[in-house]
PDB file of C-alpha atoms in Angstrom:
ATOM      1  CA  MET R   1      98.198 -45.697  92.797  1.00  0.00           C
ATOM      2  CA  LEU R   2      98.710 -41.928  92.548  1.00  0.00           C
ATOM      3  CA  LEU R   3     100.410 -42.384  89.212  1.00  0.00           C
ATOM      4  CA  MET R   4      97.465 -44.371  87.937  1.00  0.00           C
ATOM      5  CA  LEU R   5      94.903 -41.686  88.935  1.00  0.00           C
ATOM      6  CA  THR R   6      96.804 -38.854  87.311  1.00  0.00           C
ATOM      7  CA  SER R   7      97.529 -40.782  84.154  1.00  0.00           C
ATOM      8  CA  CYS R   8      93.792 -41.327  83.546  1.00  0.00           C
ATOM      9  CA  GLU R   9      93.504 -37.601  82.879  1.00  0.00           C
ATOM     10  CA  TYR R  10      95.811 -38.113  79.930  1.00  0.00           C
ATOM     11  CA  PHE R  11      93.206 -40.258  78.156  1.00  0.00           C
ATOM     12  CA  ASN R  12      90.320 -37.843  78.444  1.00  0.00           C
ATOM     13  CA  VAL R  13      89.153 -36.976  74.942  1.00  0.00           C
ATOM     14  CA  LYS R  14      87.325 -33.796  74.154  1.00  0.00           C
ATOM     15  CA  LYS R  15      83.998 -34.675  72.582  1.00  0.00           C
ATOM     16  CA  THR R  16      82.927 -32.491  69.691  1.00  0.00           C
ATOM     17  CA  SER R  17      79.274 -32.367  68.773  1.00  0.00           C
ATOM     18  CA  SER R  18      78.101 -32.322  65.179  1.00  0.00           C
ATOM     19  CA  GLU R  19      76.561 -28.890  65.789  1.00  0.00           C
ATOM     20  CA  ALA R  20      79.950 -27.518  66.858  1.00  0.00           C
ATOM     21  CA  ILE R  21      81.601 -28.922  63.748  1.00  0.00           C
ATOM     22  CA  LEU R  22      78.856 -27.474  61.568  1.00  0.00           C
ATOM     23  CA  LYS R  23      79.118 -24.038  63.230  1.00  0.00           C
ATOM     24  CA  GLU R  24      82.903 -24.012  62.745  1.00  0.00           C
ATOM     25  CA  GLU R  25      82.583 -25.097  59.122  1.00  0.00           C
ATOM     26  CA  LEU R  26      79.946 -22.464  58.349  1.00  0.00           C
ATOM     27  CA  GLN R  27      82.238 -19.720  59.713  1.00  0.00           C
ATOM     28  CA  THR R  28      85.016 -20.710  57.274  1.00  0.00           C
ATOM     29  CA  PHE R  29      82.612 -21.190  54.346  1.00  0.00           C
ATOM     30  CA  ASN R  30      82.856 -18.503  51.648  1.00  0.00           C
ATOM     31  CA  TRP R  31      79.242 -17.921  50.637  1.00  0.00           C
ATOM     32  CA  ASN R  32      80.149 -15.348  47.952  1.00  0.00           C
ATOM     33  CA  GLU R  33      81.951 -17.794  45.662  1.00  0.00           C
ATOM     34  CA  VAL R  34      80.839 -20.938  43.942  1.00  0.00           C
ATOM     35  CA  ASP R  35      82.936 -23.895  42.867  1.00  0.00           C
ATOM     36  CA  LYS R  36      81.401 -23.869  39.384  1.00  0.00           C
ATOM     37  CA  TYR R  37      79.494 -21.024  37.738  1.00  0.00           C
ATOM     38  CA  PRO R  38      76.163 -21.507  35.977  1.00  0.00           C
ATOM     39  CA  THR R  39      76.754 -22.792  32.487  1.00  0.00           C
ATOM     40  CA  PHE R  40      75.271 -23.640  29.120  1.00  0.00           C
ATOM     41  CA  SER R  41      76.008 -26.983  27.488  1.00  0.00           C
ATOM     42  CA  ILE R  42      78.263 -25.222  24.940  1.00  0.00           C
ATOM     43  CA  CYS R  43      80.524 -24.156  27.827  1.00  0.00           C
ATOM     44  CA  ASP R  44      80.774 -27.577  29.516  1.00  0.00           C
ATOM     45  CA  SER R  45      84.179 -28.423  28.062  1.00  0.00           C
ATOM     46  CA  LEU R  46      85.847 -25.501  29.840  1.00  0.00           C
ATOM     47  CA  VAL R  47      87.417 -26.453  33.153  1.00  0.00           C
ATOM     48  CA  SER R  48      88.689 -23.223  34.699  1.00  0.00           C
ATOM     49  CA  LYS R  49      86.276 -20.986  36.584  1.00  0.00           C
ATOM     50  CA  PRO R  50      87.228 -17.762  34.745  1.00  0.00           C
ATOM     51  CA  GLU R  51      86.803 -19.403  31.324  1.00  0.00           C
ATOM     52  CA  SER R  52      83.499 -20.926  32.328  1.00  0.00           C
ATOM     53  CA  LYS R  53      82.185 -17.629  33.686  1.00  0.00           C
ATOM     54  CA  GLN R  54      83.335 -15.753  30.586  1.00  0.00           C
ATOM     55  CA  CYS R  55      81.690 -18.309  28.276  1.00  0.00           C
ATOM     56  CA  PHE R  56      78.410 -18.146  30.212  1.00  0.00           C
ATOM     57  CA  GLU R  57      78.343 -14.334  30.080  1.00  0.00           C
ATOM     58  CA  HIS R  58      79.320 -14.334  26.397  1.00  0.00           C
ATOM     59  CA  VAL R  59      76.534 -16.751  25.405  1.00  0.00           C
ATOM     60  CA  LEU R  60      73.960 -14.780  27.414  1.00  0.00           C
ATOM     61  CA  THR R  61      75.119 -11.418  26.036  1.00  0.00           C
ATOM     62  CA  SER R  62      75.210 -12.708  22.431  1.00  0.00           C
ATOM     63  CA  HIS R  63      71.719 -14.161  22.797  1.00  0.00           C
ATOM     64  CA  ILE R  64      70.270 -10.883  24.079  1.00  0.00           C
ATOM     65  CA  THR R  65      72.119  -8.777  21.507  1.00  0.00           C
ATOM     66  CA  THR R  66      71.004 -11.000  18.605  1.00  0.00           C
ATOM     67  CA  PHE R  67      67.381 -10.800  19.804  1.00  0.00           C
ATOM     68  CA  LEU R  68      67.533  -6.988  20.048  1.00  0.00           C
ATOM     69  CA  GLN R  69      69.142  -6.664  16.596  1.00  0.00           C
ATOM     70  CA  LYS R  70      66.176  -8.518  15.066  1.00  0.00           C
ATOM     71  CA  GLU R  71      63.734  -6.019  16.598  1.00  0.00           C
ATOM     72  CA  THR R  72      62.684  -2.890  14.735  1.00  0.00           C
ATOM     73  CA  ILE R  73      63.638   0.014  16.960  1.00  0.00           C
ATOM     74  CA  ILE R  74      62.867   3.569  15.809  1.00  0.00           C
ATOM     75  CA  VAL R  75      64.356   6.477  17.738  1.00  0.00           C
ATOM     76  CA  THR R  76      64.340  10.236  17.263  1.00  0.00           C
ATOM     77  CA  GLN R  77      67.915  10.619  18.506  1.00  0.00           C
ATOM     78  CA  ASP R  78      70.932   8.357  18.613  1.00  0.00           C
ATOM     79  CA  ILE R  79      71.153   6.058  21.623  1.00  0.00           C
ATOM     80  CA  GLN R  80      74.468   4.827  23.015  1.00  0.00           C
ATOM     81  CA  ASP R  81      73.872   3.335  26.418  1.00  0.00           C
ATOM     82  CA  THR R  82      74.997   0.556  28.705  1.00  0.00           C
ATOM     83  CA  ILE R  83      72.092  -1.182  30.382  1.00  0.00           C
ATOM     84  CA  GLY R  84      72.768  -3.020  33.639  1.00  0.00           C
ATOM     85  CA  LEU R  85      70.921  -6.283  34.021  1.00  0.00           C
ATOM     86  CA  GLN R  86      70.790  -8.164  37.302  1.00  0.00           C
ATOM     87  CA  PHE R  87      70.049 -11.888  37.026  1.00  0.00           C
ATOM     88  CA  GLN R  88      69.410 -14.803  39.289  1.00  0.00           C
ATOM     89  CA  VAL R  89      69.896 -18.442  38.345  1.00  0.00           C
ATOM     90  CA  SER R  90      67.959 -20.751  40.656  1.00  0.00           C
ATOM     91  CA  GLU R  91      69.054 -24.141  41.953  1.00  0.00           C
ATOM     92  CA  ASN R  92      67.006 -25.642  39.121  1.00  0.00           C
ATOM     93  CA  GLY R  93      68.678 -23.563  36.373  1.00  0.00           C
ATOM     94  CA  VAL R  94      65.836 -21.077  35.925  1.00  0.00           C
ATOM     95  CA  LEU R  95      67.119 -17.651  34.888  1.00  0.00           C
ATOM     96  CA  SER R  96      65.183 -14.662  36.279  1.00  0.00           C
ATOM     97  CA  LEU R  97      65.710 -11.051  35.387  1.00  0.00           C
ATOM     98  CA  MET R  98      65.606  -9.247  38.713  1.00  0.00           C
ATOM     99  CA  GLN R  99      66.461  -5.644  37.842  1.00  0.00           C
ATOM    100  CA  ILE R 100      67.092  -3.516  34.747  1.00  0.00           C
ATOM    101  CA  ASP R 101      69.003  -0.236  35.078  1.00  0.00           C
ATOM    102  CA  VAL R 102      68.176   1.908  32.066  1.00  0.00           C
ATOM    103  CA  ASP R 103      69.111   5.549  31.447  1.00  0.00           C
ATOM    104  CA  SER R 104      66.106   7.874  31.302  1.00  0.00           C
ATOM    105  CA  LEU R 105      66.910   8.939  27.697  1.00  0.00           C
ATOM    106  CA  THR R 106      66.982   5.318  26.553  1.00  0.00           C
ATOM    107  CA  ASN R 107      63.789   4.580  28.419  1.00  0.00           C
ATOM    108  CA  SER R 108      62.003   7.526  26.804  1.00  0.00           C
ATOM    109  CA  GLU R 109      63.285   6.682  23.289  1.00  0.00           C
ATOM    110  CA  ILE R 110      62.653   2.955  23.591  1.00  0.00           C
ATOM    111  CA  PRO R 111      59.773   2.665  26.070  1.00  0.00           C
ATOM    112  CA  ASN R 112      59.414  -1.101  25.580  1.00  0.00           C
ATOM    113  CA  ILE R 113      63.129  -1.887  26.150  1.00  0.00           C
ATOM    114  CA  LYS R 114      62.418  -3.727  29.409  1.00  0.00           C
ATOM    115  CA  VAL R 115      59.807  -5.897  27.757  1.00  0.00           C
ATOM    116  CA  MET R 116      62.160  -6.676  24.856  1.00  0.00           C
ATOM    117  CA  LEU R 117      64.951  -7.629  27.272  1.00  0.00           C
ATOM    118  CA  SER R 118      62.613  -9.940  29.167  1.00  0.00           C
ATOM    119  CA  GLN R 119      61.380 -11.539  25.957  1.00  0.00           C
ATOM    120  CA  SER R 120      64.957 -12.151  24.803  1.00  0.00           C
ATOM    121  CA  LEU R 121      65.390 -14.576  27.704  1.00  0.00           C
ATOM    122  CA  ASP R 122      62.446 -16.778  26.673  1.00  0.00           C
ATOM    123  CA  SER R 123      64.393 -18.718  24.048  1.00  0.00           C
ATOM    124  CA  LEU R 124      67.629 -19.290  25.978  1.00  0.00           C
ATOM    125  CA  PRO R 125      69.190 -22.742  25.845  1.00  0.00           C
ATOM    126  CA  GLU R 126      69.111 -24.872  28.984  1.00  0.00           C
ATOM    127  CA  ILE R 127      71.109 -23.460  31.905  1.00  0.00           C
ATOM    128  CA  PHE R 128      72.905 -25.689  34.375  1.00  0.00           C
ATOM    129  CA  PRO R 129      72.979 -24.075  37.850  1.00  0.00           C
ATOM    130  CA  ALA R 130      76.075 -23.168  39.826  1.00  0.00           C
ATOM    131  CA  LEU R 131      77.651 -25.712  42.107  1.00  0.00           C
ATOM    132  CA  LYS R 132      79.000 -25.284  45.637  1.00  0.00           C
ATOM    133  CA  ARG R 133      80.519 -28.399  47.197  1.00  0.00           C
ATOM    134  CA  GLY R 134      78.659 -30.584  44.730  1.00  0.00           C
ATOM    135  CA  GLN R 135      75.271 -29.020  45.506  1.00  0.00           C
ATOM    136  CA  GLN R 136      73.255 -26.919  43.074  1.00  0.00           C
ATOM    137  CA  VAL R 137      72.960 -23.401  44.419  1.00  0.00           C
ATOM    138  CA  LYS R 138      71.224 -20.136  43.581  1.00  0.00           C
ATOM    139  CA  THR R 139      73.458 -17.378  42.171  1.00  0.00           C
ATOM    140  CA  GLU R 140      73.035 -13.725  41.332  1.00  0.00           C
ATOM    141  CA  PHE R 141      75.119 -11.660  38.940  1.00  0.00           C
ATOM    142  CA  LYS R 142      75.117  -8.441  36.971  1.00  0.00           C
ATOM    143  CA  LEU R 143      75.719  -8.148  33.254  1.00  0.00           C
ATOM    144  CA  PRO R 144      76.127  -4.964  31.167  1.00  0.00           C
ATOM    145  CA  ILE R 145      74.454  -4.807  27.744  1.00  0.00           C
ATOM    146  CA  ILE R 146      75.528  -2.089  25.309  1.00  0.00           C
ATOM    147  CA  ILE R 147      72.703  -0.572  23.253  1.00  0.00           C
ATOM    148  CA  SER R 148      73.563   1.387  20.149  1.00  0.00           C
ATOM    149  CA  VAL R 149      70.725   2.670  17.963  1.00  0.00           C
ATOM    150  CA  LYS R 150      71.118   5.260  15.215  1.00  0.00           C
TER     151      LYS R 150
END
């Protein structure tokens, strides 16, 4: 009888609640990385994350640069500047320009540079949002744009 009572302890199973599992999973979850970066349809064939990210940034940079080259920009002195753009791509693939870091000289020589940069995003091709564990997620990133006007 004693053996039977002590052996019942062996079969006790620790119950784990779904909240405990979720809490443990969230602690190991890396919120700073996505499984797949935002992308344009032209970049869909790339499978590796670095190639996909590079393609996305290249298409975005090329689009902005092409737009700015079509604009007539007149300056009194040469401008060679790197403008820092901070973007956000929503879960729905909507690109928003959150912040523009422009040197004071560039801003004084090209006062409408921020407006032109915002306008350059109006004609972007469709963006597919980033994915994390199969779910579309919001992402933020920074992108440098080199401005050279002579």
